[in-house]
PDB file of C-alpha atoms in Angstrom:
ATOM      1  CA  MET A 149     -71.141 -11.310 122.123  1.00 81.00           C
ATOM      2  CA  ASN A 150     -73.347 -10.608 125.731  1.00 89.00           C
ATOM      3  CA  LEU A 151     -75.013 -14.561 126.661  1.00 88.00           C
ATOM      4  CA  GLU A 152     -78.381 -14.242 124.989  1.00 92.00           C
ATOM      5  CA  GLN A 153     -76.751 -14.023 121.653  1.00 93.00           C
ATOM      6  CA  LEU A 154     -73.841 -15.876 122.229  1.00 95.00           C
ATOM      7  CA  ASN A 155     -76.737 -19.129 124.043  1.00 95.00           C
ATOM      8  CA  ASP A 156     -79.388 -17.853 120.067  1.00 96.00           C
ATOM      9  CA  LEU A 157     -75.852 -19.063 118.203  1.00 97.00           C
ATOM     10  CA  LYS A 158     -75.654 -22.222 120.311  1.00 97.00           C
ATOM     11  CA  ARG A 159     -79.277 -22.967 119.732  1.00 97.00           C
ATOM     12  CA  LEU A 160     -78.783 -21.914 115.915  1.00 97.00           C
ATOM     13  CA  LEU A 161     -76.061 -24.192 115.037  1.00 97.00           C
ATOM     14  CA  VAL A 162     -77.335 -27.237 116.881  1.00 97.00           C
ATOM     15  CA  THR A 163     -80.341 -26.443 114.748  1.00 97.00           C
ATOM     16  CA  ALA A 164     -78.583 -27.091 111.082  1.00 97.00           C
ATOM     17  CA  CYS A 165     -77.141 -30.191 112.951  1.00 96.00           C
ATOM     18  CA  ARG A 166     -80.563 -31.628 112.502  1.00 96.00           C
ATOM     19  CA  VAL A 167     -80.654 -30.254 109.124  1.00 97.00           C
ATOM     20  CA  LEU A 168     -78.271 -31.810 108.021  1.00 97.00           C
ATOM     21  CA  ASP A 169     -79.345 -34.865 109.321  1.00 96.00           C
ATOM     22  CA  ASN A 170     -82.393 -34.404 108.099  1.00 96.00           C
ATOM     23  CA  GLN A 171     -81.852 -34.519 104.997  1.00 96.00           C
ATOM     24  CA  GLY A 172     -79.300 -36.895 104.614  1.00 95.00           C
ATOM     25  CA  VAL A 173     -75.789 -34.332 104.233  1.00 97.00           C
ATOM     26  CA  THR A 174     -74.772 -35.892 108.060  1.00 95.00           C
ATOM     27  CA  ASP A 175     -74.841 -39.613 109.290  1.00 91.00           C
ATOM     28  CA  ALA A 176     -72.909 -41.334 112.019  1.00 90.00           C
ATOM     29  CA  PHE A 177     -70.220 -39.239 111.018  1.00 91.00           C
ATOM     30  CA  GLY A 178     -68.958 -35.209 109.604  1.00 91.00           C
ATOM     31  CA  HIS A 179     -69.396 -32.426 112.562  1.00 92.00           C
ATOM     32  CA  VAL A 180     -70.515 -28.079 111.727  1.00 94.00           C
ATOM     33  CA  SER A 181     -68.281 -25.043 113.656  1.00 96.00           C
ATOM     34  CA  VAL A 182     -69.639 -21.298 113.862  1.00 97.00           C
ATOM     35  CA  ARG A 183     -67.131 -18.748 114.578  1.00 97.00           C
ATOM     36  CA  ILE A 184     -67.737 -17.477 117.685  1.00 96.00           C
ATOM     37  CA  PRO A 185     -68.321 -13.341 116.501  1.00 93.00           C
ATOM     38  CA  ALA A 186     -65.490 -10.732 116.949  1.00 91.00           C
ATOM     39  CA  THR A 187     -63.170 -13.731 118.281  1.00 94.00           C
ATOM     40  CA  ASP A 188     -61.148 -16.856 117.247  1.00 94.00           C
ATOM     41  CA  THR A 189     -62.690 -19.358 118.726  1.00 96.00           C
ATOM     42  CA  PHE A 190     -65.226 -21.497 117.164  1.00 97.00           C
ATOM     43  CA  LEU A 191     -68.115 -23.603 118.615  1.00 97.00           C
ATOM     44  CA  ILE A 192     -68.803 -27.348 117.405  1.00 96.00           C
ATOM     45  CA  PRO A 193     -70.410 -30.586 119.097  1.00 95.00           C
ATOM     46  CA  ALA A 194     -67.942 -32.743 120.837  1.00 94.00           C
ATOM     47  CA  PHE A 195     -67.359 -36.211 119.695  1.00 90.00           C
ATOM     48  CA  THR A 196     -70.568 -37.244 119.461  1.00 88.00           C
ATOM     49  CA  ASN A 197     -73.512 -37.515 115.898  1.00 90.00           C
ATOM     50  CA  PRO A 198     -74.127 -34.015 114.375  1.00 91.00           C
ATOM     51  CA  GLY A 199     -78.239 -34.824 114.054  1.00 92.00           C
ATOM     52  CA  LEU A 200     -77.936 -36.248 118.066  1.00 93.00           C
ATOM     53  CA  ALA A 201     -75.845 -32.282 119.027  1.00 93.00           C
ATOM     54  CA  ARG A 202     -77.388 -30.702 121.886  1.00 95.00           C
ATOM     55  CA  GLU A 203     -76.201 -27.507 123.001  1.00 95.00           C
ATOM     56  CA  SER A 204     -74.933 -29.336 126.558  1.00 94.00           C
ATOM     57  CA  ASP A 205     -72.262 -30.898 124.273  1.00 94.00           C
ATOM     58  CA  LEU A 206     -71.474 -28.005 122.294  1.00 97.00           C
ATOM     59  CA  LEU A 207     -67.560 -26.678 123.100  1.00 97.00           C
ATOM     60  CA  THR A 208     -66.231 -23.619 122.257  1.00 97.00           C
ATOM     61  CA  LEU A 209     -62.071 -24.082 120.994  1.00 97.00           C
ATOM     62  CA  ASP A 210     -60.217 -21.356 119.542  1.00 97.00           C
ATOM     63  CA  PHE A 211     -57.566 -22.029 116.566  1.00 96.00           C
ATOM     64  CA  ASP A 212     -54.895 -24.156 117.710  1.00 96.00           C
ATOM     65  CA  GLY A 213     -57.980 -26.381 118.574  1.00 95.00           C
ATOM     66  CA  LYS A 214     -57.963 -26.285 122.277  1.00 95.00           C
ATOM     67  CA  ILE A 215     -60.456 -26.223 125.071  1.00 96.00           C
ATOM     68  CA  VAL A 216     -61.713 -23.041 125.800  1.00 96.00           C
ATOM     69  CA  GLU A 217     -65.170 -23.904 127.954  1.00 95.00           C
ATOM     70  CA  GLY A 218     -66.933 -27.098 127.573  1.00 94.00           C
ATOM     71  CA  MET A 219     -66.635 -30.754 128.372  1.00 90.00           C
ATOM     72  CA  GLY A 220     -66.129 -32.980 126.244  1.00 91.00           C
ATOM     73  CA  VAL A 221     -63.313 -34.598 123.664  1.00 92.00           C
ATOM     74  CA  PRO A 222     -63.143 -32.987 120.578  1.00 91.00           C
ATOM     75  CA  ASN A 223     -63.696 -34.481 117.258  1.00 91.00           C
ATOM     76  CA  ARG A 224     -60.241 -35.015 115.369  1.00 93.00           C
ATOM     77  CA  GLU A 225     -60.630 -33.576 112.586  1.00 96.00           C
ATOM     78  CA  VAL A 226     -60.978 -29.700 113.457  1.00 96.00           C
ATOM     79  CA  TYR A 227     -58.102 -28.509 111.997  1.00 97.00           C
ATOM     80  CA  ILE A 228     -60.662 -28.044 108.933  1.00 97.00           C
ATOM     81  CA  TYR A 229     -62.306 -26.132 111.110  1.00 96.00           C
ATOM     82  CA  CYS A 230     -58.777 -24.293 112.579  1.00 96.00           C
ATOM     83  CA  GLU A 231     -57.367 -23.737 109.880  1.00 97.00           C
ATOM     84  CA  CYS A 232     -60.835 -22.371 107.216  1.00 96.00           C
ATOM     85  CA  CYS A 233     -61.482 -20.272 109.856  1.00 94.00           C
ATOM     86  CA  ARG A 234     -58.007 -18.731 110.550  1.00 95.00           C
ATOM     87  CA  ARG A 235     -57.183 -17.898 106.603  1.00 96.00           C
ATOM     88  CA  ARG A 236     -61.005 -17.221 105.365  1.00 95.00           C
ATOM     89  CA  PRO A 237     -62.012 -14.133 107.999  1.00 94.00           C
ATOM     90  CA  ASP A 238     -64.809 -14.194 105.875  1.00 94.00           C
ATOM     91  CA  VAL A 239     -66.232 -17.940 106.888  1.00 95.00           C
ATOM     92  CA  GLY A 240     -68.819 -18.032 109.750  1.00 94.00           C
ATOM     93  CA  ARG A 241     -69.118 -21.496 109.255  1.00 95.00           C
ATOM     94  CA  VAL A 242     -67.745 -24.828 108.828  1.00 96.00           C
ATOM     95  CA  CYS A 243     -68.622 -28.223 107.446  1.00 97.00           C
ATOM     96  CA  HIS A 244     -67.221 -31.078 107.035  1.00 97.00           C
ATOM     97  CA  ALA A 245     -69.148 -34.553 105.752  1.00 97.00           C
ATOM     98  CA  HIS A 246     -70.092 -37.219 103.997  1.00 96.00           C
ATOM     99  CA  SER A 247     -72.935 -37.035 102.104  1.00 97.00           C
ATOM    100  CA  PRO A 248     -73.514 -40.048  99.515  1.00 97.00           C
ATOM    101  CA  MET A 249     -73.307 -38.355  96.041  1.00 98.00           C
ATOM    102  CA  VAL A 250     -70.436 -36.475  97.068  1.00 98.00           C
ATOM    103  CA  LYS A 251     -68.354 -39.118  98.075  1.00 98.00           C
ATOM    104  CA  VAL A 252     -69.363 -40.593  94.895  1.00 98.00           C
ATOM    105  CA  PHE A 253     -67.481 -37.756  93.587  1.00 98.00           C
ATOM    106  CA  ALA A 254     -64.753 -37.866  96.045  1.00 98.00           C
ATOM    107  CA  SER A 255     -64.110 -41.651  95.394  1.00 98.00           C
ATOM    108  CA  LEU A 256     -63.418 -40.626  91.297  1.00 97.00           C
ATOM    109  CA  GLY A 257     -61.799 -37.287  92.695  1.00 97.00           C
ATOM    110  CA  GLU A 258     -63.160 -35.520  90.382  1.00 97.00           C
ATOM    111  CA  PRO A 259     -64.804 -31.402  90.916  1.00 98.00           C
ATOM    112  CA  LEU A 260     -68.430 -30.864  90.789  1.00 98.00           C
ATOM    113  CA  ARG A 261     -69.483 -28.541  88.399  1.00 98.00           C
ATOM    114  CA  PRO A 262     -72.425 -25.942  87.864  1.00 97.00           C
ATOM    115  CA  ILE A 263     -75.134 -27.435  86.041  1.00 97.00           C
ATOM    116  CA  GLU A 264     -77.894 -25.748  87.008  1.00 96.00           C
ATOM    117  CA  ASN A 265     -79.293 -22.839  89.502  1.00 96.00           C
ATOM    118  CA  SER A 266     -78.783 -23.747  92.630  1.00 96.00           C
ATOM    119  CA  ALA A 267     -75.393 -25.313  91.797  1.00 97.00           C
ATOM    120  CA  SER A 268     -73.911 -21.946  90.254  1.00 96.00           C
ATOM    121  CA  ILE A 269     -72.236 -20.983  93.791  1.00 97.00           C
ATOM    122  CA  PHE A 270     -69.803 -23.850  93.226  1.00 97.00           C
ATOM    123  CA  ALA A 271     -68.620 -21.862  89.903  1.00 97.00           C
ATOM    124  CA  PRO A 272     -65.924 -22.678  88.284  1.00 96.00           C
ATOM    125  CA  GLU A 273     -66.000 -25.708  89.981  1.00 98.00           C
ATOM    126  CA  THR A 274     -65.191 -26.850  93.309  1.00 98.00           C
ATOM    127  CA  PRO A 275     -61.458 -27.588  94.069  1.00 98.00           C
ATOM    128  CA  VAL A 276     -60.550 -31.803  95.394  1.00 98.00           C
ATOM    129  CA  TYR A 277     -58.426 -31.932  98.315  1.00 98.00           C
ATOM    130  CA  GLN A 278     -56.852 -35.062  96.920  1.00 97.00           C
ATOM    131  CA  ARG A 279     -54.765 -36.614 100.236  1.00 97.00           C
ATOM    132  CA  VAL A 280     -56.920 -39.216 101.902  1.00 97.00           C
ATOM    133  CA  GLY A 281     -57.312 -39.484 105.118  1.00 96.00           C
ATOM    134  CA  LEU A 282     -58.427 -37.759 107.877  1.00 97.00           C
ATOM    135  CA  ILE A 283     -57.071 -34.214 108.955  1.00 97.00           C
ATOM    136  CA  VAL A 284     -56.059 -34.763 113.154  1.00 96.00           C
ATOM    137  CA  SER A 285     -52.941 -32.436 112.724  1.00 97.00           C
ATOM    138  CA  ALA A 286     -52.534 -28.322 112.297  1.00 97.00           C
ATOM    139  CA  GLU A 287     -50.530 -29.421 108.600  1.00 97.00           C
ATOM    140  CA  LEU A 288     -52.794 -31.117 106.446  1.00 98.00           C
ATOM    141  CA  GLY A 289     -56.291 -28.236 109.132  1.00 98.00           C
ATOM    142  CA  ARG A 290     -54.320 -25.639 106.889  1.00 98.00           C
ATOM    143  CA  GLU A 291     -54.150 -28.843 102.962  1.00 98.00           C
ATOM    144  CA  VAL A 292     -56.961 -28.162 103.091  1.00 98.00           C
ATOM    145  CA  ALA A 293     -58.000 -24.402 103.301  1.00 98.00           C
ATOM    146  CA  GLU A 294     -54.881 -24.220 101.273  1.00 98.00           C
ATOM    147  CA  SER A 295     -56.706 -26.230  98.725  1.00 98.00           C
ATOM    148  CA  LEU A 296     -60.526 -24.563  99.132  1.00 98.00           C
ATOM    149  CA  GLY A 297     -59.040 -21.365  98.765  1.00 97.00           C
ATOM    150  CA  GLU A 298     -62.128 -18.404  97.739  1.00 97.00           C
ATOM    151  CA  ALA A 299     -64.038 -21.460  96.887  1.00 98.00           C
ATOM    152  CA  ARG A 300     -67.582 -22.545  98.697  1.00 97.00           C
ATOM    153  CA  ALA A 301     -67.159 -25.853  98.622  1.00 98.00           C
ATOM    154  CA  LEU A 302     -64.441 -28.436  98.534  1.00 98.00           C
ATOM    155  CA  ILE A 303     -64.427 -32.220  96.754  1.00 98.00           C
ATOM    156  CA  MET A 304     -62.383 -34.417  99.202  1.00 98.00           C
ATOM    157  CA  ARG A 305     -60.908 -37.567  97.951  1.00 98.00           C
ATOM    158  CA  GLY A 306     -62.309 -40.528  98.716  1.00 97.00           C
ATOM    159  CA  HIS A 307     -63.489 -38.610 102.096  1.00 97.00           C
ATOM    160  CA  GLY A 308     -66.135 -36.245 101.501  1.00 97.00           C
ATOM    161  CA  SER A 309     -66.313 -31.856 101.478  1.00 98.00           C
ATOM    162  CA  THR A 310     -66.164 -28.749 103.323  1.00 98.00           C
ATOM    163  CA  VAL A 311     -68.444 -26.307 102.518  1.00 98.00           C
ATOM    164  CA  VAL A 312     -67.986 -22.965 103.996  1.00 98.00           C
ATOM    165  CA  GLY A 313     -70.965 -19.507 104.850  1.00 96.00           C
ATOM    166  CA  PRO A 314     -70.478 -16.555 106.058  1.00 95.00           C
ATOM    167  CA  ASN A 315     -72.778 -17.273 108.170  1.00 95.00           C
ATOM    168  CA  ILE A 316     -74.969 -20.968 109.267  1.00 95.00           C
ATOM    169  CA  GLN A 317     -78.358 -20.644 107.404  1.00 95.00           C
ATOM    170  CA  GLN A 318     -75.390 -19.309 104.039  1.00 96.00           C
ATOM    171  CA  ALA A 319     -73.433 -23.096 104.865  1.00 96.00           C
ATOM    172  CA  THR A 320     -76.013 -25.662 105.862  1.00 97.00           C
ATOM    173  CA  VAL A 321     -77.600 -24.800 102.600  1.00 97.00           C
ATOM    174  CA  SER A 322     -74.173 -24.689 100.416  1.00 98.00           C
ATOM    175  CA  ALA A 323     -73.997 -27.787 101.704  1.00 98.00           C
ATOM    176  CA  ILE A 324     -76.928 -29.477 100.943  1.00 98.00           C
ATOM    177  CA  TYR A 325     -76.670 -27.523  97.741  1.00 98.00           C
ATOM    178  CA  LEU A 326     -73.788 -29.304  96.748  1.00 98.00           C
ATOM    179  CA  GLU A 327     -75.460 -33.379  97.893  1.00 98.00           C
ATOM    180  CA  GLU A 328     -77.978 -32.314  95.428  1.00 98.00           C
ATOM    181  CA  THR A 329     -76.038 -31.448  92.182  1.00 98.00           C
ATOM    182  CA  ALA A 330     -73.709 -34.643  93.178  1.00 98.00           C
ATOM    183  CA  MET A 331     -77.198 -36.413  92.926  1.00 98.00           C
ATOM    184  CA  LEU A 332     -78.158 -33.808  89.310  1.00 98.00           C
ATOM    185  CA  THR A 333     -74.682 -34.827  87.443  1.00 98.00           C
ATOM    186  CA  TYR A 334     -74.381 -38.180  88.496  1.00 98.00           C
ATOM    187  CA  ARG A 335     -78.226 -38.619  86.327  1.00 98.00           C
ATOM    188  CA  ALA A 336     -77.205 -36.310  84.421  1.00 98.00           C
ATOM    189  CA  ARG A 337     -74.428 -38.340  83.661  1.00 97.00           C
ATOM    190  CA  CYS A 338     -77.571 -41.763  83.079  1.00 97.00           C
ATOM    191  CA  LEU A 339     -78.602 -40.084  79.746  1.00 97.00           C
ATOM    192  CA  GLY A 340     -75.717 -37.869  78.261  1.00 97.00           C
ATOM    193  CA  THR A 341     -73.072 -35.683  79.501  1.00 96.00           C
ATOM    194  CA  PRO A 342     -74.200 -32.173  81.715  1.00 97.00           C
ATOM    195  CA  ILE A 343     -74.108 -29.596  79.851  1.00 97.00           C
ATOM    196  CA  CYS A 344     -71.825 -26.643  81.831  1.00 97.00           C
ATOM    197  CA  PHE A 345     -72.539 -23.395  82.996  1.00 97.00           C
ATOM    198  CA  PRO A 346     -70.138 -20.994  81.634  1.00 96.00           C
ATOM    199  CA  ASP A 347     -68.781 -17.896  83.333  1.00 95.00           C
ATOM    200  CA  ASP A 348     -71.770 -15.334  81.695  1.00 95.00           C
ATOM    201  CA  GLU A 349     -74.049 -17.636  82.548  1.00 95.00           C
ATOM    202  CA  VAL A 350     -73.196 -17.956  86.110  1.00 95.00           C
ATOM    203  CA  ALA A 351     -73.120 -13.753  86.443  1.00 94.00           C
ATOM    204  CA  ARG A 352     -76.546 -13.835  84.763  1.00 92.00           C
ATOM    205  CA  LEU A 353     -77.693 -15.576  87.794  1.00 92.00           C
ATOM    206  CA  SER A 354     -75.771 -14.042  90.723  1.00 86.00           C
ATOM    207  CA  ASP A 355     -77.788 -11.594  91.980  1.00 85.00           C
ATOM    208  CA  TYR A 356     -80.311 -13.788  93.341  1.00 89.00           C
ATOM    209  CA  ILE A 357     -79.336 -17.572  93.375  1.00 92.00           C
ATOM    210  CA  THR A 358     -76.796 -15.989  96.266  1.00 89.00           C
ATOM    211  CA  ALA A 359     -78.816 -13.277  97.369  1.00 90.00           C
ATOM    212  CA  GLU A 360     -79.691 -13.344 101.133  1.00 90.00           C
ATOM    213  CA  ASN A 361     -83.246 -13.639 101.031  1.00 92.00           C
ATOM    214  CA  SER A 362     -82.341 -16.957  98.325  1.00 94.00           C
ATOM    215  CA  PHE A 363     -80.781 -18.785 100.775  1.00 95.00           C
ATOM    216  CA  ASN A 364     -82.917 -17.488 103.963  1.00 95.00           C
ATOM    217  CA  ARG A 365     -86.019 -19.029 101.824  1.00 96.00           C
ATOM    218  CA  ALA A 366     -84.328 -22.396 101.185  1.00 96.00           C
ATOM    219  CA  TRP A 367     -83.271 -22.368 105.038  1.00 97.00           C
ATOM    220  CA  GLN A 368     -86.426 -21.695 105.826  1.00 96.00           C
ATOM    221  CA  TYR A 369     -88.180 -25.114 103.781  1.00 97.00           C
ATOM    222  CA  TYR A 370     -85.376 -27.075 105.462  1.00 97.00           C
ATOM    223  CA  LEU A 371     -85.795 -26.155 108.678  1.00 95.00           C
ATOM    224  CA  GLY A 372     -89.553 -26.638 108.339  1.00 94.00           C
ATOM    225  CA  ARG A 373     -89.584 -30.258 106.325  1.00 94.00           C
ATOM    226  CA  LEU A 374     -87.945 -31.242 110.259  1.00 90.00           C
ATOM    227  CA  GLY A 375     -91.629 -30.967 111.231  1.00 76.00           C
ATOM    228  CA  ASN A 376     -92.502 -33.691 108.750  1.00 57.00           C
TER     229      ASN A 376
END
């Protein structure tokens, strides 16, 4: 990756932080990272609020959580990123957040299930990491990565969520969809019992819900809302 491409990646990461903040997925805490392609390193803002992150706040860390480039103090939970990226070569970007409705289900230690079209990306259900507390060691990071498995999102009991994707756009949109799924599940339960999609219905949706152009359309929408 040349310098121009790296700078583009940094701008995209900061933009994703702003999008997630604007959509209420992140708050004063939470953090977002992106793998630098063809390396065992990733970019992550230093210890700062995601919505206030600037390109100058970005650190380059290796998969052991050590600073390769940049000035500042890394977030204590960088091991989430180290171990998820180490375990999953397909993961290009990781978002750890404490969004309001996801935290409701995290407090229950309960998975989220596909009850509407966009939620089908979380089928058959989000796994749940049951240990309470911050992820401040490589050992705990490995536990998180193992609990995530091959899924797109993980509920962390009493904590929040970790969402992954092959690129910044898909992971950002997926994190927003997870919060929307939690909100819809809560509202549906106020009226009755939500009907979860079985495997055949999820398969019927896979051609277009998980398509790149579908994620790109959603990304452009959320990007546009930054100006509102």
